[in-house]
């Protein structure tokens, strides 16, 4: 059997998708300064105006399409961008620069935009700073039009199209939920990048970290995405397409069989119960979490509410509705809402204005919320109001904690907003828990002190790995170094579980590791009793826990904790898991 070309990356969201490629280039392309001969200047000005007209038309199409798919808020953004793209003042400045400097249009545009951005610099007004973001977006559209590159048009994807991108920011990835994209391939990304997490939530097969995938798509008519193996096959032979269609059906059948066991308790063979909760990014995942037998929600990434509504902030009432929807879906069970974890790579330009040099180490998570008291107040009030409706148990979880003072401040704010709500005549919740994510090494190391301030810990191994190993979780150049089974990460996890047990508070783990079959025995063996994972992985993890004995798991954990390298740990766990599975009928991607 032959096929034209196979590219290899990291399979990050299981499943197989087959369809035509939809190529999107998001990374800015370098702009060169060219010196034009005098007789070419007029033609260059003409080229600028033609590109502006094309960009305006593309934006107008996007607005029309957004109106029918994602609603008026998005449509009005594209409309405003269209007006900016054909703004005579902007264009005349670029034109003037082309003439004055005999420069190419791309360079002249870049220079004019830089000057305009400089004028926004230091402006305190949020509205004006948002205009800066708009200006950047419009500049990117104009550059694309000048360079003859297509603009991303996710909503227009033909049914089952495979999105192929150099990079795709989470804010764009969430648009996939309203589209018909069947699969997803990108040059950037790692196993725990937020875009990957969204692909999993949406059940879209995905392969990331595929070098040079965009140029490989030139003239390609069809692509297979194998999210199990991390393979991307360009223009496959018809016979190969058949083979993959069969594999896709087989996978779906297996998923159906696993779902049929969702009601069984996740208890080890020697009787140790393990709670399996769901990670939910978008509310429409609630049915999948219920079908997978989730015993509650271990992580609701509330920032996606914000990203879906951006640039309009969801108001207090809208947030109360969203949190209540979760509480009503899981009556009597814990529902953990993580306060906004914006910043880093997750859309915070609206809030911050100026980009940071190193956003992953910057104003992210709780740090950003504490800098934006009004913004945080809306969320905390909404959480308190939802919790007081008397459904289930709300657990408020604060991300990116690194200092005890941060938790204390959040507690003070909660008390203050509680008082405020009481004075306004709102009832207050009878039960409410406050906890923190342990995802920064400093938090793991001061866990004993943090435990005195909170009701629970949730270990976020996606970030804990990133920050412990100093490896950007979304950077394909260092993805080989991103190893959650590195002994340093394992030791921190072990320590946090032990501290939580001593302090008698709940501890769960909600990073992607919770869904990794290799990790299940070692985590159970370290004493972890609560896992939170994306809904699709619940059945497999349940099956695994039911095949384990706690005694055996403890032995595995003790041995794993003695090993020196990530490779040794992975090989050891693979060997143990294979032995364990020899008698269990569960096919797992290893
Ligand atoms: C984590 O860091 O492990 C986590 C669950 O949070 P997120 O992936 O949203 O950063
Ligand atoms: Mg995190």
XYZ file of C-alpha atoms and ligand atoms in Angstrom:
601
model
C 0.000 0.000 0.000
C 1.408 3.425 -0.796
C 0.493 6.948 0.084
C 1.933 10.199 -0.971
C 3.294 11.403 2.347
C 3.128 10.745 6.036
C 4.080 13.359 8.615
C 4.596 12.549 12.247
C 3.724 14.570 15.333
C 2.167 14.009 18.735
C -1.248 12.366 18.797
C -2.990 14.414 21.472
C -6.680 13.751 21.010
C -7.667 10.205 20.075
C -9.708 9.253 17.036
C -9.398 9.322 13.287
C -10.575 12.059 10.962
C -10.538 12.079 7.188
C -11.308 15.148 5.115
C -10.108 18.037 2.967
C -7.531 20.339 4.572
C -8.423 23.865 5.624
C -5.112 25.683 5.954
C -4.804 28.584 8.381
C -1.658 30.610 8.981
C -1.779 32.514 12.238
C 1.854 33.315 12.867
C 2.931 36.692 11.558
C 5.156 36.455 8.506
C 8.383 38.480 8.383
C 8.104 41.783 6.571
C 11.099 42.967 4.535
C 12.002 46.528 3.599
C 12.224 46.865 -0.195
C 13.430 49.965 -2.089
C 11.249 50.619 -5.099
C 12.375 52.333 -8.252
C 10.363 55.555 -8.819
C 8.355 54.011 -11.682
C 7.021 51.263 -9.365
C 5.686 53.506 -6.631
C 2.245 54.149 -8.166
C 1.710 50.449 -8.778
C 2.585 49.809 -5.132
C -0.013 52.317 -3.943
C -2.536 50.614 -6.190
C -1.563 47.246 -4.708
C -2.195 48.625 -1.212
C -5.722 49.744 -2.093
C -6.556 46.480 -3.802
C -5.357 44.521 -0.779
C -7.400 46.755 1.541
C -10.497 46.120 -0.589
C -9.884 42.362 -0.467
C -9.362 42.430 3.306
C -12.543 44.480 3.754
C -14.519 42.045 1.642
C -13.177 39.051 3.565
C -14.110 40.745 6.854
C -17.550 41.568 5.593
C -18.081 37.894 4.609
C -16.881 36.848 8.049
C -19.351 39.228 9.697
C -22.235 37.844 7.653
C -21.261 34.326 8.475
C -20.687 35.032 12.175
C -24.192 36.484 12.391
C -25.725 33.127 11.503
C -23.299 30.869 13.363
C -21.957 32.455 16.517
C -24.182 35.485 16.963
C -24.284 39.229 16.723
C -21.480 40.017 19.173
C -18.904 38.362 16.937
C -20.494 39.813 13.812
C -20.165 43.347 15.108
C -16.452 42.841 15.804
C -15.835 41.814 12.197
C -17.953 44.748 10.962
C -15.850 47.170 13.017
C -12.693 45.570 11.651
C -13.964 45.973 8.094
C -14.411 49.700 8.656
C -10.892 49.966 10.043
C -9.408 48.021 7.111
C -10.757 50.598 4.650
C -10.273 53.601 6.887
C -9.090 56.469 4.600
C -6.900 58.002 7.319
C -5.003 54.792 7.867
C -4.616 54.098 4.172
C -3.493 57.624 3.332
C -0.772 57.421 5.978
C 0.511 54.164 4.509
C 0.277 55.614 1.024
C 2.261 58.657 2.093
C 4.945 56.418 3.554
C 5.186 54.354 0.351
C 5.673 57.522 -1.695
C 7.993 59.311 0.707
C 10.292 56.359 1.313
C 9.866 54.466 -1.985
C 8.991 51.528 0.206
C 6.948 48.386 -0.302
C 3.396 48.433 1.082
C 3.968 45.702 3.679
C 6.817 47.606 5.283
C 5.022 50.965 5.103
C 1.967 49.423 6.754
C 4.084 47.900 9.511
C 5.722 51.263 10.222
C 2.440 53.178 10.354
C 0.884 50.587 12.647
C 3.891 50.776 14.975
C 3.463 54.542 15.270
C -0.255 54.177 15.959
C 0.354 51.482 18.565
C 2.868 53.784 20.247
C 0.101 56.357 20.625
C -2.008 53.812 22.504
C 0.912 52.957 24.778
C 0.327 53.858 28.394
C -3.338 54.706 27.958
C -5.194 53.659 31.070
C -8.598 53.433 29.463
C -9.689 49.815 28.881
C -11.789 50.803 25.870
C -8.835 52.449 24.136
C -6.553 49.566 24.945
C -9.060 47.197 23.366
C -8.879 49.317 20.221
C -5.179 48.504 20.206
C -6.053 44.802 19.972
C -8.453 45.557 17.139
C -5.790 47.518 15.328
C -3.381 44.588 15.590
C -6.014 42.228 14.189
C -6.810 44.528 11.291
C -3.105 45.023 10.546
C -2.705 41.239 10.390
C -5.633 41.016 7.943
C -4.130 43.701 5.728
C -0.710 42.058 5.770
C -2.310 38.766 4.832
C -4.117 40.383 1.932
C -0.881 42.039 0.751
C 1.025 38.783 1.007
C -1.756 36.883 -0.753
C -2.391 34.617 2.214
C -5.828 33.344 3.156
C -7.492 34.551 6.352
C -8.729 32.000 8.838
C -12.373 31.212 8.117
C -13.117 28.464 10.575
C -16.863 28.824 10.472
C -16.848 28.266 6.735
C -15.030 24.973 6.918
C -16.608 22.345 4.670
C -18.137 19.468 6.611
C -15.470 17.249 8.120
C -12.605 19.545 7.056
C -9.233 19.084 8.721
C -7.921 22.302 10.204
C -4.203 22.568 9.443
C -2.423 25.487 11.095
C 1.017 26.713 12.016
C -0.359 27.696 15.407
C -3.826 28.092 16.734
C -4.556 30.190 19.807
C -7.184 28.951 22.268
C -9.465 31.863 21.359
C -9.633 30.536 17.815
C -9.899 26.928 18.923
C -13.118 27.578 20.785
C -14.695 28.674 17.521
C -14.360 25.048 16.454
C -17.273 24.232 18.716
C -19.619 26.020 16.373
C -18.090 24.707 13.183
C -17.879 21.461 11.348
C -14.152 20.822 11.644
C -13.500 17.075 11.853
C -9.826 17.016 12.790
C -6.988 19.220 13.694
C -3.254 19.387 12.924
C -0.773 22.059 13.967
C 2.921 22.793 13.887
C 2.892 24.285 17.390
C 1.487 22.719 20.503
C 2.199 20.048 23.046
C 0.242 17.364 24.848
C -1.138 19.757 27.422
C -1.405 23.021 25.504
C -4.805 24.614 25.952
C -5.662 24.214 22.303
C -5.037 20.491 22.650
C -7.258 20.396 25.702
C -10.048 22.082 23.752
C -9.658 19.578 20.886
C -10.107 16.778 23.412
C -13.119 18.441 24.992
C -14.743 18.728 21.627
C -13.820 15.127 20.781
C -11.878 16.263 17.712
C -8.954 13.987 16.743
C -5.775 16.060 16.830
C -2.066 15.826 16.081
C 0.253 18.657 17.117
C 3.947 19.424 16.794
C 4.023 18.419 13.106
C 6.965 20.229 11.525
C 6.297 21.989 8.224
C 2.742 20.767 7.969
C 1.454 23.971 6.372
C 3.754 23.860 3.313
C 3.060 20.131 3.009
C -0.595 20.955 2.339
C 0.095 22.721 -0.925
C -2.338 21.237 -3.478
C -3.393 18.518 -1.010
C -6.986 17.372 -1.478
C -7.379 15.000 1.426
C -5.799 14.346 4.803
C -6.071 11.580 7.377
C -5.470 12.552 11.003
C -4.591 9.638 13.224
C -4.887 11.042 16.733
C -3.762 7.716 18.263
C -0.410 7.404 16.550
C 0.235 11.070 15.795
C 0.253 10.445 12.028
C -0.909 12.836 9.339
C -1.285 11.277 5.915
C -1.503 13.624 2.955
C -3.488 12.517 -0.112
C -3.855 8.854 0.867
C -4.620 6.060 -1.587
C -8.318 5.040 -1.621
C -7.468 1.635 -0.082
C -5.759 3.332 2.842
C -8.764 5.550 3.369
C -10.853 2.379 3.687
C -8.491 0.942 6.294
C -8.718 4.123 8.346
C -12.494 4.280 8.050
C -12.649 0.765 9.505
C -10.332 1.777 12.352
C -12.487 4.805 13.081
C -15.615 2.623 13.280
C -13.828 0.102 15.483
C -12.816 2.907 17.870
C -16.351 4.223 18.067
C -17.645 0.727 18.773
C -15.097 0.316 21.568
C -16.111 3.661 23.055
C -19.749 2.517 23.075
C -18.785 -0.701 24.871
C -16.796 1.200 27.473
C -19.638 3.646 28.038
C -21.900 0.722 28.856
C -19.797 0.171 32.006
C -19.993 3.799 33.176
C -22.298 2.969 36.067
C -19.831 0.554 37.726
C -17.955 1.903 40.756
C -14.263 2.746 40.271
C -13.078 0.516 43.090
C -9.863 -1.492 43.111
C -10.045 -5.280 43.379
C -9.117 -5.001 47.057
C -11.935 -2.570 47.757
C -10.385 0.913 47.665
C -12.823 3.403 46.118
C -11.521 6.049 43.726
C -13.634 9.061 42.712
C -13.694 9.885 39.023
C -14.794 13.444 38.281
C -14.950 15.320 35.003
C -12.928 18.197 33.621
C -15.333 20.446 31.776
C -14.259 23.305 29.528
C -17.529 24.106 27.788
C -20.983 23.558 29.239
C -22.063 21.400 26.353
C -19.749 18.683 27.685
C -22.085 18.054 30.626
C -23.992 15.202 28.880
C -20.707 13.475 27.938
C -19.525 13.736 31.548
C -22.806 12.262 32.793
C -22.654 9.465 30.210
C -19.101 8.660 31.324
C -20.340 8.267 34.905
C -18.577 11.326 36.365
C -19.124 11.693 40.099
C -19.114 15.481 39.824
C -16.908 18.119 38.270
C -13.283 18.288 39.363
C -12.371 21.227 37.140
C -14.561 23.683 35.289
C -12.284 26.005 33.323
C -14.426 29.106 33.804
C -12.165 31.254 31.634
C -13.726 29.627 28.586
C -16.988 31.386 29.468
C -15.055 34.586 29.130
C -13.278 33.542 25.964
C -16.551 32.556 24.316
C -18.135 35.893 25.134
C -15.021 38.045 24.529
C -14.734 40.947 24.070
C -17.978 41.317 26.034
C -17.528 40.114 29.612
C -20.139 37.658 30.871
C -22.019 39.615 33.523
C -22.828 38.434 37.035
C -26.261 37.030 36.151
C -24.937 35.145 33.144
C -22.242 33.602 35.297
C -24.737 32.637 38.006
C -26.700 30.831 35.285
C -23.643 28.967 33.988
C -22.491 27.811 37.438
C -26.041 26.865 38.419
C -26.338 24.779 35.287
C -23.346 22.750 36.446
C -24.654 22.416 40.002
C -28.060 21.310 38.760
C -26.473 18.728 36.456
C -24.604 17.122 39.369
C -26.967 17.347 42.341
C -25.397 16.322 45.630
C -21.984 15.959 43.990
C -18.985 18.260 44.120
C -18.756 20.858 41.384
C -15.377 22.557 41.250
C -15.293 25.884 39.464
C -11.854 27.244 38.871
C -11.750 31.021 38.970
C -10.570 32.647 35.747
C -7.199 31.324 34.642
C -6.612 33.949 31.990
C -3.259 35.248 30.881
C -0.360 33.131 29.722
C -1.514 31.997 26.303
C -5.175 32.400 27.106
C -6.657 35.610 25.804
C -5.934 38.393 28.191
C -5.199 41.173 25.775
C -8.620 42.668 26.465
C -7.713 42.861 30.105
C -4.066 43.690 29.903
C -3.655 45.887 26.907
C 0.061 45.550 26.447
C 1.597 42.198 25.613
C 4.084 40.771 28.107
C 7.495 39.468 27.110
C 7.006 36.263 29.008
C 3.279 35.858 29.638
C 3.435 32.313 31.050
C 5.482 33.731 33.920
C 3.491 36.933 34.024
C 0.050 38.127 34.973
C -1.785 34.835 34.767
C -4.447 33.106 36.878
C -4.970 34.500 40.349
C -2.340 37.198 39.790
C -4.362 38.761 37.001
C -7.614 38.495 38.980
C -6.094 40.229 41.992
C -4.909 43.053 39.733
C -8.398 43.434 38.288
C -10.568 43.611 41.421
C -13.766 44.620 39.605
C -13.462 41.799 37.142
C -12.766 39.270 39.914
C -15.565 40.660 42.063
C -18.138 39.836 39.374
C -16.987 36.249 39.303
C -16.764 35.750 43.069
C -20.215 37.270 43.612
C -21.640 35.048 40.876
C -20.075 31.982 42.504
C -21.468 32.869 45.932
C -24.928 33.431 44.466
C -24.870 30.143 42.530
C -23.701 28.251 45.638
C -26.552 29.685 47.682
C -29.169 28.176 45.389
C -28.796 25.017 47.428
C -27.908 22.565 44.680
C -24.908 20.328 45.263
C -21.591 21.387 46.700
C -19.701 24.206 45.074
C -15.948 24.129 45.376
C -14.194 27.329 44.379
C -10.699 26.637 43.141
C -8.007 29.254 42.638
C -5.341 28.704 39.957
C -1.639 29.511 39.871
C -1.229 30.002 43.583
C 2.401 30.408 44.620
C 2.079 32.357 47.876
C 0.014 31.899 51.042
C -0.926 35.597 50.908
C -2.763 35.076 47.626
C -5.118 32.548 49.215
C -5.661 34.767 52.227
C -6.560 37.666 49.960
C -9.066 35.573 48.031
C -10.658 34.507 51.322
C -10.921 38.146 52.443
C -12.548 39.056 49.132
C -15.027 36.195 49.419
C -15.984 37.324 52.911
C -16.346 40.935 51.732
C -18.547 40.029 48.749
C -20.572 37.680 50.948
C -21.323 40.628 53.234
C -22.155 42.778 50.249
C -24.606 40.189 48.943
C -26.189 39.724 52.360
C -26.710 43.495 52.610
C -28.423 43.385 49.222
C -30.776 40.708 50.518
C -29.259 37.662 48.775
C -29.098 34.403 50.735
C -25.619 33.056 51.481
C -24.503 29.475 50.803
C -24.737 26.929 53.642
C -21.836 24.952 52.272
C -18.974 26.097 50.155
C -15.406 24.947 49.851
C -12.385 26.945 48.830
C -9.310 25.269 47.450
C -6.225 25.866 45.385
C -4.556 24.353 42.414
C -1.107 23.068 43.157
C 0.576 23.718 39.849
C 3.582 25.859 40.702
C 6.531 24.187 42.468
C 6.500 26.819 45.219
C 2.931 25.815 46.106
C 3.913 22.146 46.265
C 6.812 23.017 48.541
C 4.718 25.111 50.927
C 1.718 22.775 50.742
C 1.762 22.349 54.538
C 1.103 26.056 55.024
C -1.433 26.273 52.217
C -3.332 23.319 53.665
C -4.187 25.421 56.738
C -5.965 27.951 54.539
C -8.046 25.720 52.284
C -10.515 22.864 52.096
C -8.900 21.043 49.204
C -5.984 20.798 46.800
C -6.154 19.988 43.106
C -2.849 19.057 41.533
C -2.481 20.603 38.094
C 0.201 18.480 36.523
C 0.045 20.281 33.177
C 1.491 23.400 34.693
C 3.362 21.673 37.492
C 5.380 19.863 34.823
C 5.873 23.056 32.827
C 7.090 25.089 35.778
C 9.117 22.351 37.471
C 11.006 21.407 34.334
C 11.114 24.936 32.852
C 9.564 23.598 29.644
C 6.839 25.575 27.866
C 3.931 23.148 27.607
C 2.932 24.474 24.176
C 6.340 24.760 22.543
C 7.004 22.055 19.973
C 10.770 22.683 20.070
C 11.019 21.405 23.630
C 8.145 18.920 23.683
C 10.662 16.069 24.092
C 11.634 17.602 27.429
C 8.060 17.927 28.668
C 7.874 14.803 30.844
C 5.188 14.509 33.531
C 6.905 11.307 34.680
C 10.134 13.135 35.464
C 11.159 12.086 38.996
C 11.036 15.721 40.153
C 7.373 16.009 39.172
C 6.500 12.626 40.689
C 8.114 13.601 43.965
C 6.202 16.850 44.144
C 2.923 15.047 43.478
C 3.734 12.473 46.135
C 4.573 15.161 48.637
C 1.358 17.101 48.009
C -0.797 13.985 48.409
C 0.960 13.149 51.680
C 0.549 16.695 53.044
C -3.153 16.719 52.152
C -3.655 13.402 53.926
C -1.875 14.660 57.029
C -3.976 17.824 57.016
C -7.104 15.759 56.316
C -8.161 17.753 53.313
C -9.293 16.420 49.921
C -6.693 16.155 47.189
C -7.434 15.486 43.545
C -5.410 15.586 40.351
C -6.898 17.289 37.314
C -4.007 17.599 34.847
C -3.971 15.471 31.693
C -1.932 12.919 33.637
C -5.134 11.783 35.359
C -6.302 10.354 32.043
C -3.021 8.669 31.161
C -3.226 4.883 31.649
C 0.462 4.790 32.574
C -0.153 7.183 35.451
C -3.190 5.497 37.001
C -1.379 2.742 38.975
C 1.346 5.048 40.295
C -1.137 7.750 41.340
C -3.460 5.289 43.061
C -0.383 3.790 44.724
C 0.674 7.231 45.999
C -2.658 7.426 47.761
C -4.645 9.572 45.326
C -8.368 8.932 45.661
C -9.805 11.573 43.372
C -9.072 11.958 39.661
C -10.552 14.571 37.378
C -10.285 14.019 33.644
C -11.887 14.834 30.323
C -15.166 12.952 29.890
C -14.053 10.728 27.004
C -11.322 9.155 29.145
C -13.553 8.302 32.132
C -14.508 4.772 30.960
C -10.932 3.634 30.321
C -9.663 4.938 33.645
C -12.625 3.315 35.418
C -11.794 -0.010 33.776
C -8.160 0.316 34.837
C -8.905 1.171 38.453
C -11.218 -1.849 38.625
C -8.359 -4.054 37.410
C -5.844 -2.755 39.969
C -5.107 -3.850 43.476
C -4.161 -1.069 45.885
C -1.399 -3.204 47.374
C 0.112 -3.753 43.974
C -0.286 -0.069 43.085
C 1.588 0.925 46.239
C 4.453 -1.356 45.312
C 4.541 0.204 41.812
C 4.521 3.739 43.234
C 7.303 3.015 45.721
C 9.508 1.601 43.014
C 8.733 4.406 40.530
C 9.678 7.005 43.131
C 13.175 5.515 43.403
C 14.018 5.829 39.703
C 16.340 8.497 38.353
C 14.992 9.496 34.952
C 11.675 10.058 33.200
C 12.604 7.362 30.688
C 13.215 4.794 33.429
C 9.914 5.667 35.080
C 7.980 5.445 31.801
C 9.564 2.110 30.858
C 8.917 0.685 34.284
C 5.287 1.825 34.298
C 4.744 0.492 30.798
C 6.070 -2.903 31.819
C 3.837 -2.948 34.922
C 0.789 -1.820 33.012
C 1.319 -4.420 30.285
C 1.519 -7.136 32.942
C -1.622 -5.824 34.573
C -3.515 -5.650 31.314
C -2.463 -9.053 30.108
C -5.644 -10.403 31.637
C -7.919 -7.372 31.186
C -9.723 -6.760 27.930
C -9.087 -3.096 27.505
C -7.244 -1.660 24.591
C -5.273 1.365 25.565
C -3.058 3.634 23.565
C 0.449 3.275 24.951
C -3.096 21.969 34.963
O -2.275 22.898 34.888
O -2.775 20.779 35.149
C -4.536 22.236 34.809
C -5.423 21.289 35.007
O -4.900 23.480 34.415
P -4.787 24.017 32.917
O -4.464 22.853 32.023
O -6.087 24.627 32.546
O -3.682 25.007 33.012
Mg -2.941 24.931 34.992
